[in-house]
Short mmCIF file of C-alpha atoms in Angstrom, two decimals:
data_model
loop_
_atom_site.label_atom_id
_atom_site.label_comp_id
_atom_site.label_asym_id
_atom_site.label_seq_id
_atom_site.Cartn_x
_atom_site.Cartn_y
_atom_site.Cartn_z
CA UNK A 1 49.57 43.83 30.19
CA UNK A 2 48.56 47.46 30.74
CA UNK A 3 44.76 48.10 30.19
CA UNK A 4 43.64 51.55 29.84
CA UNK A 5 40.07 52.27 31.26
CA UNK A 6 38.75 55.63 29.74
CA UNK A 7 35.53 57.23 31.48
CA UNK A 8 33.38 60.57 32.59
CA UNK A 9 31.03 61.45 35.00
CA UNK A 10 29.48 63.43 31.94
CA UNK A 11 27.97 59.90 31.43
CA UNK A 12 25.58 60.31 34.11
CA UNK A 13 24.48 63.94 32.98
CA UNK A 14 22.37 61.93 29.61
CA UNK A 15 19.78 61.92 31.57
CA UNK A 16 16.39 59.62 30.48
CA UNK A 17 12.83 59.75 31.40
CA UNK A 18 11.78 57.23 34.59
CA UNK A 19 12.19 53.87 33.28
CA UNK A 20 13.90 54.39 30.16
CA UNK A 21 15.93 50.96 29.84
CA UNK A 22 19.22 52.90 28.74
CA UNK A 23 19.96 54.76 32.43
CA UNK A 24 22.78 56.68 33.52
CA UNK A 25 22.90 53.55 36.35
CA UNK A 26 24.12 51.38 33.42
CA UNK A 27 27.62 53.27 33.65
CA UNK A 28 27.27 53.05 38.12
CA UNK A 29 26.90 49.44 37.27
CA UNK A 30 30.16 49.41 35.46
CA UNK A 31 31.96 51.24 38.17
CA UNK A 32 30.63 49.24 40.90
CA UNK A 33 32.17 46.31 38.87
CA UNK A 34 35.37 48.02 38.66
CA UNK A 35 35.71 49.04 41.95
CA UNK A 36 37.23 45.70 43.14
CA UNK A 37 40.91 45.46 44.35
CA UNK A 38 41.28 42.70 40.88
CA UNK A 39 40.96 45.63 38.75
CA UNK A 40 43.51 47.94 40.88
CA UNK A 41 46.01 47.65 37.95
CA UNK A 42 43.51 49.42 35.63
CA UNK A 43 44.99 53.12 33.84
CA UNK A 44 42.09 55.56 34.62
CA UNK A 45 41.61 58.60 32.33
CA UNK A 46 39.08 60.45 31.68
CA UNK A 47 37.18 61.00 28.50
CA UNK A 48 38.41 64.13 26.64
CA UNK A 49 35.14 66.21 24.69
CA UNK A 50 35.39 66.31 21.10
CA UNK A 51 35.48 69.12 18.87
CA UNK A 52 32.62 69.11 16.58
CA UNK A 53 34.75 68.14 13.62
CA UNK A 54 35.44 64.65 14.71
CA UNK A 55 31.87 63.29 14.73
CA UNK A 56 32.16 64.24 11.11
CA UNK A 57 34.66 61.38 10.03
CA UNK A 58 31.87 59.49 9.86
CA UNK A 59 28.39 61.99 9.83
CA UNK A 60 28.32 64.74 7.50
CA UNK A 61 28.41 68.06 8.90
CA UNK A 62 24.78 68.88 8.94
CA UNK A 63 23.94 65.86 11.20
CA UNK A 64 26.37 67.23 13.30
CA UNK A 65 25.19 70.66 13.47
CA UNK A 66 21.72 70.12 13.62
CA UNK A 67 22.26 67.90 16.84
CA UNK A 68 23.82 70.50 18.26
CA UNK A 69 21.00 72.93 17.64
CA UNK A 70 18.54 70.10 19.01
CA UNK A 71 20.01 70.23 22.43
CA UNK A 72 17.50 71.49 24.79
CA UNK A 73 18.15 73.92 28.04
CA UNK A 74 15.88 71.96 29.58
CA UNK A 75 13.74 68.81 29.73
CA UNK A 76 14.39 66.55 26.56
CA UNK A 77 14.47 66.26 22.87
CA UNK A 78 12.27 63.17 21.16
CA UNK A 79 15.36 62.96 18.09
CA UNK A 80 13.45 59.41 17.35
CA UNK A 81 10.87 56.95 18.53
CA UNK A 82 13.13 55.97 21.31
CA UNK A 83 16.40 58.31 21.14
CA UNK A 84 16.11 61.44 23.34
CA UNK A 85 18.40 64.15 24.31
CA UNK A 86 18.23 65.71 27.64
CA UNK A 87 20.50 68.74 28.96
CA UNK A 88 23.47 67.04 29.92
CA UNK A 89 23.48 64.46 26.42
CA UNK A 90 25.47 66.92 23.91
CA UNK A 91 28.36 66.77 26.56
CA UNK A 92 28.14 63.06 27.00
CA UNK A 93 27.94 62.19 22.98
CA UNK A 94 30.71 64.49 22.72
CA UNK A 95 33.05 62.79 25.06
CA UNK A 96 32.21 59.55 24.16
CA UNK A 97 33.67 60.16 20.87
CA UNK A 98 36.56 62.17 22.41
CA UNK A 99 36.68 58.58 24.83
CA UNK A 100 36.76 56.31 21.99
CA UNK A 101 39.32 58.43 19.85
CA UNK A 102 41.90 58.99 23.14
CA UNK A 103 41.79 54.63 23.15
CA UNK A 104 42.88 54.61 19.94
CA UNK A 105 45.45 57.43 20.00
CA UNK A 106 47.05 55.59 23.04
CA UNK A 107 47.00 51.73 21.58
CA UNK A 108 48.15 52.79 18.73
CA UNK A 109 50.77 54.75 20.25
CA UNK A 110 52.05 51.49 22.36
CA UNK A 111 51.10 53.54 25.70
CA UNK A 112 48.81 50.70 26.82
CA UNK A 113 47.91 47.27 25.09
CA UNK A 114 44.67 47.62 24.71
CA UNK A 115 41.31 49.87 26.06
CA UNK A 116 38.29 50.06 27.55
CA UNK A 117 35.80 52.67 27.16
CA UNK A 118 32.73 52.97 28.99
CA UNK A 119 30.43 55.93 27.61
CA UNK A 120 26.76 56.69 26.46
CA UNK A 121 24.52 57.03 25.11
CA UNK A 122 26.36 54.14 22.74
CA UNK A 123 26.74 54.55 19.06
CA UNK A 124 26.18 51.52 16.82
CA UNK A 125 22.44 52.35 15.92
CA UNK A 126 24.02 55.73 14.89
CA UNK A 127 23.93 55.54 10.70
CA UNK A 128 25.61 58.45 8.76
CA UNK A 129 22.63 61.19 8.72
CA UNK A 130 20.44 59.12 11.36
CA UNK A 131 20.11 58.34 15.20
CA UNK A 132 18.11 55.72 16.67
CA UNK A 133 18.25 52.99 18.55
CA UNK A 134 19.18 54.99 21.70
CA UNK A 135 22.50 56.37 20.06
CA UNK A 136 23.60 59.64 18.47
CA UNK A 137 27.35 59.27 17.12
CA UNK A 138 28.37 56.42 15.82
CA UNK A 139 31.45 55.97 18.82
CA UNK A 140 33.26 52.62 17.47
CA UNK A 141 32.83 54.34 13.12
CA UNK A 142 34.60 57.05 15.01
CA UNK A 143 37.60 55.11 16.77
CA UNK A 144 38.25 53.03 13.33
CA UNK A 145 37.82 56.09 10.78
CA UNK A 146 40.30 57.98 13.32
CA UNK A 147 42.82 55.29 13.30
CA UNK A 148 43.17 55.43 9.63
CA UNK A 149 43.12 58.89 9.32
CA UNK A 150 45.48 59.37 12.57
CA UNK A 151 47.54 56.78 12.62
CA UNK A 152 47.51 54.89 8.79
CA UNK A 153 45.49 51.81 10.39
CA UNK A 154 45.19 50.30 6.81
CA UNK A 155 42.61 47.42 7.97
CA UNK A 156 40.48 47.71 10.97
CA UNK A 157 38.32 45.28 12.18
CA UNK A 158 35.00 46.17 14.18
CA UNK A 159 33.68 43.32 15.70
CA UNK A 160 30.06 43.73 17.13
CA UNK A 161 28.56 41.34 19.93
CA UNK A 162 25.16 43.42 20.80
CA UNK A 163 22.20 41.18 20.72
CA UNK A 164 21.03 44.20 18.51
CA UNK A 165 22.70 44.34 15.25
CA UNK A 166 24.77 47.19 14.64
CA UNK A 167 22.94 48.83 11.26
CA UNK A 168 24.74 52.29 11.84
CA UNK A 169 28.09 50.96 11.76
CA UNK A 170 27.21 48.77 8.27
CA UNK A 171 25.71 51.52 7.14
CA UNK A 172 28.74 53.64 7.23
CA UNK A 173 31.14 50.87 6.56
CA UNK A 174 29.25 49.78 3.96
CA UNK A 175 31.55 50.35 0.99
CA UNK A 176 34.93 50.73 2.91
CA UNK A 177 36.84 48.20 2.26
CA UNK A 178 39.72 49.03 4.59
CA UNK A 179 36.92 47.95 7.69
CA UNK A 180 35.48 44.60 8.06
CA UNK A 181 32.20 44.96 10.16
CA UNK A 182 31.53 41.61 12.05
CA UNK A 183 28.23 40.56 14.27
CA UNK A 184 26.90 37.96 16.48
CA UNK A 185 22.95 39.16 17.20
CA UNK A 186 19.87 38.04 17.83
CA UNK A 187 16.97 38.23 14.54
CA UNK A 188 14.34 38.71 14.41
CA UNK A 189 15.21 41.31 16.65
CA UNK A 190 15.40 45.38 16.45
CA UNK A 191 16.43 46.89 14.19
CA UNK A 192 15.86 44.36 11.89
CA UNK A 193 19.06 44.02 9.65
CA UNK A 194 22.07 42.08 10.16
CA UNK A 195 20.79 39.21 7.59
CA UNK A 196 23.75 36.93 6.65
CA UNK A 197 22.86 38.22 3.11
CA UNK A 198 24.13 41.59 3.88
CA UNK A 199 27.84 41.55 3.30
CA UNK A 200 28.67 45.10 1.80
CA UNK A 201 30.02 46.18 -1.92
CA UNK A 202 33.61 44.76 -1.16
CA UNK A 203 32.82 41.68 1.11
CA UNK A 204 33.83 43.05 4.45
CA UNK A 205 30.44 42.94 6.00
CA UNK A 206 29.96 39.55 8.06
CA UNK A 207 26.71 38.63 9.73
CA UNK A 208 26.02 35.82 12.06
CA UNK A 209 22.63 36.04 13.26
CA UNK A 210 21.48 33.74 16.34
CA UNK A 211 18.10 32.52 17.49
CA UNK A 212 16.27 33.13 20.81
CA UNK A 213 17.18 31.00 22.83
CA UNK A 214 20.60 30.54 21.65
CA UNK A 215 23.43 29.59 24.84
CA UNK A 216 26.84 30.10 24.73
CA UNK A 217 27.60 27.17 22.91
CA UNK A 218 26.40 28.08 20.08
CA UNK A 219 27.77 31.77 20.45
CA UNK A 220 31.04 30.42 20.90
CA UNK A 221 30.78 27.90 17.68
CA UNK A 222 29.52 30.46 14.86
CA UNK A 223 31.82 33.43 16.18
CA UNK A 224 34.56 30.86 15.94
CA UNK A 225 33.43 29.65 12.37
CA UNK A 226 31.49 32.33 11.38
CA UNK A 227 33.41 35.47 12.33
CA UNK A 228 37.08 34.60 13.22
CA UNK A 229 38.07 33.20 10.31
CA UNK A 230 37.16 35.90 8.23
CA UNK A 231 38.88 38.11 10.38
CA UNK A 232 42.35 36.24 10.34
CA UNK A 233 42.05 36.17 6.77
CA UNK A 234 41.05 39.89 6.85
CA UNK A 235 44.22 40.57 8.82
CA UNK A 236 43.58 43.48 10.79
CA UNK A 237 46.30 46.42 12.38
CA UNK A 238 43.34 47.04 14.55
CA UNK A 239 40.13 45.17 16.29
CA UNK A 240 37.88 47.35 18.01
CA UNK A 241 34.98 45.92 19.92
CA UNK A 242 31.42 47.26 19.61
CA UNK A 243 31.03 45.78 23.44
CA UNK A 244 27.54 45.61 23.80
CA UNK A 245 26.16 43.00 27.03
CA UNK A 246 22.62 42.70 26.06
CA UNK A 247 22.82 39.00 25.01
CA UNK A 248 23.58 38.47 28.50
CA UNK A 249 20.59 35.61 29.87
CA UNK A 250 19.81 38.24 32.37
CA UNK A 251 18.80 41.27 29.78
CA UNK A 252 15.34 42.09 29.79
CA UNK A 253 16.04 43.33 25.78
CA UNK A 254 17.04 40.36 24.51
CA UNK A 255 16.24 36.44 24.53
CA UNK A 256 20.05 34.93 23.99
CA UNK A 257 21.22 33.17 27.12
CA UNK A 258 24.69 33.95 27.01
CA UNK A 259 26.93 34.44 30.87
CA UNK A 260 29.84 36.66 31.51
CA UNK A 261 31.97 33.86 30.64
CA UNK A 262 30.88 34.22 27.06
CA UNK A 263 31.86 37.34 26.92
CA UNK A 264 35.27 36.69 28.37
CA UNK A 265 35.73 33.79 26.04
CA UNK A 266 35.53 36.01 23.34
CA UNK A 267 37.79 39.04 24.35
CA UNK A 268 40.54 36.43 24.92
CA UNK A 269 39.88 35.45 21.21
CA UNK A 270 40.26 38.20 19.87
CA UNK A 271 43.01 39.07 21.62
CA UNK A 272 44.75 36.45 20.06
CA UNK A 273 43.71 37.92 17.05
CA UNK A 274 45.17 40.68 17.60
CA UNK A 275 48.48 39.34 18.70
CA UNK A 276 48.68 37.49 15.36
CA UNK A 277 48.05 40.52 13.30
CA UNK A 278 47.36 43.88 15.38
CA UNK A 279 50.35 43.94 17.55
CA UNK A 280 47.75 43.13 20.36
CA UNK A 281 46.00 46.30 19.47
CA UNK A 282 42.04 46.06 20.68
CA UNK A 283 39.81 49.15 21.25
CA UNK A 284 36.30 48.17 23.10
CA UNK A 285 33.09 50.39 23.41
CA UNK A 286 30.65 49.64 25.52
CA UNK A 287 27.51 49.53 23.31
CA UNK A 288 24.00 48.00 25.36
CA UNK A 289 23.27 45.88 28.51
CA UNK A 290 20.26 46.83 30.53
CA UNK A 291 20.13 44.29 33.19
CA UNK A 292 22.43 46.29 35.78
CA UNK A 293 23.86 42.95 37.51
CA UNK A 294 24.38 41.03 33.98
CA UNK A 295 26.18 44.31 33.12
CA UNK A 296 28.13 44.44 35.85
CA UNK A 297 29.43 40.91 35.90
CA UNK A 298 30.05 40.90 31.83
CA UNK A 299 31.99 43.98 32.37
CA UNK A 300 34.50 42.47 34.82
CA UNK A 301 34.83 39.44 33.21
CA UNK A 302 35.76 41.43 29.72
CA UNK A 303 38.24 43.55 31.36
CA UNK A 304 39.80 40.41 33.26
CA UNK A 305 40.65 39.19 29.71
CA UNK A 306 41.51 42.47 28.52
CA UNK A 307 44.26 42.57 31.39
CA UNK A 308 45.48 39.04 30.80
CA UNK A 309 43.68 36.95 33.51
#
């Protein structure tokens, strides 16, 4: 099972003031992890940049543009209470959603079974005309608008596992029926949606809030009722992960105990998924984890399943 891993040392140019919990170390973390000899069989590539048209499958053109006028020369850009831009960020959003769109163009191509892409800043925060959250373009709204556009994906599944719910991506999914949105996250929590009420003008948006405190357990038993069954019934041509490790028991953002064999539990489901209705077509994004070793270890154990193991 080929696995396509899809990064950039652009990552590490988004540069953050001292302390900011969303680091350029986050990505070293995720190449430390991948540096063992397990993950040798791994496709490398790197993420292409994006022309400025693409962000606009999903954000109108002004959001786009006026980004790009926002970027400074030098020190950063306050773009919300706690999104930034530095020098080296315009690049970085830019091939993030060149990252995330490459994925898709190979899956769904059949030159590799299934991707990882490991960018920032991440994307889910990201509504149409609005970043927060840390994020600036929405990178898995991207990946799923391109593969319909691109490729005729007629149903595309996003499923989100951030212990912060992904408001951008319902935003913009909002009334699409051709993309179910699906999360497991932590409320009361930022940003504050994600109610189980919330399910969209045609049904396709599927909440599963969890509880501080919540353990794998319980993860495992509402994604399985909560979120998988919708899916097979949604039938998807593609699933694409909004892989965020922040529920992880280490993160110092969040308060669910979940381990890295959570996480590893759950790529393998979905992978099944996927084999039953995708072709075994998955797309993941990394999206949050800010404790660097809970990162690391969730990483490698959802590109493990990702490769088959």
């Amino acid at each position: 099972m080929t696995t396509l891993y899809v990064s950039h040392p652009a990552a590490l140019d988004h540069a953050m003031p001292e302390g900011h919990p969303e680091r350029a170390d986050r990505i070293r973390a995720v190449e430390r992890a991948l540096e063992d000899e397990r993950f040798a069989g791994l496709v490398r590539g790197l993420a292409p940049k994006a022309g400025p048209e693409v962000p606009t499958l999903v954000h109108p053109v002004p959001y786009v543009q006026a980004l790009i006028e926002a970027a400074p020369s030098e020190g950063y850009v306050q773009i919300d209470g706690d999104t930034l831009m530095s020098p080296g960020t315009l690049e970085a959003a830019f091939r993030g959603v060149g990252g995330a769109v490459h994925a898709v163009d190979a899956v769904m191509a059949g030159e590799c079974a299934n991707a990882f892409v490991a960018m920032r800043p991440p994307g889910h925060h990201a509504e149409r005309m609005t970043a927060m959250g840390f994020c600036v373009f929405n990178n898995a709204a991207i990946a799923a608008r391109h593969a319909r556009e691109a490729h005729g994906a007629t149903r595309v599944a996003i499923v989100d596992w951030d212990v912060h719910h992904g408001n951008g991506t319902q935003d913009i999914f909002w009334d699409d029926k051709s993309v179910m949105y699906a999360s497991t996250h932590e409320m009361p929590l930022f940003p504050g949606t994600g109610a189980a009420s919330e399910r969209g003008n045609h049904d396709t948006i599927v909440n599963v809030p969890l509880r501080a405190g919540d353990d794998g357990a319980t993860f495992r038993e509402v994604f399985e009722a909560g979120i998988l069954r919708r899916l097979d019934a949604f039938a998807p041509d593609l699933v694409i992960i909004s892989a965020g490790f922040d529920a992880h028991h280490l993160d110092p953002l969040g308060h669910v105990a979940l381990t890295e064999a959570d996480f590893g539990w759950a790529t393998r489901r979905l992978m099944e998924l996927a084999h039953r209705h995708a072709g075994g077509r998955v797309v993941s994004v990394l999206e949050g984890g800010y404790s660097l070793k809970g990162l690391g270890l969730s990483v490698s154990a959802h590109v493990d399943a990702l490769m088959g193991r």
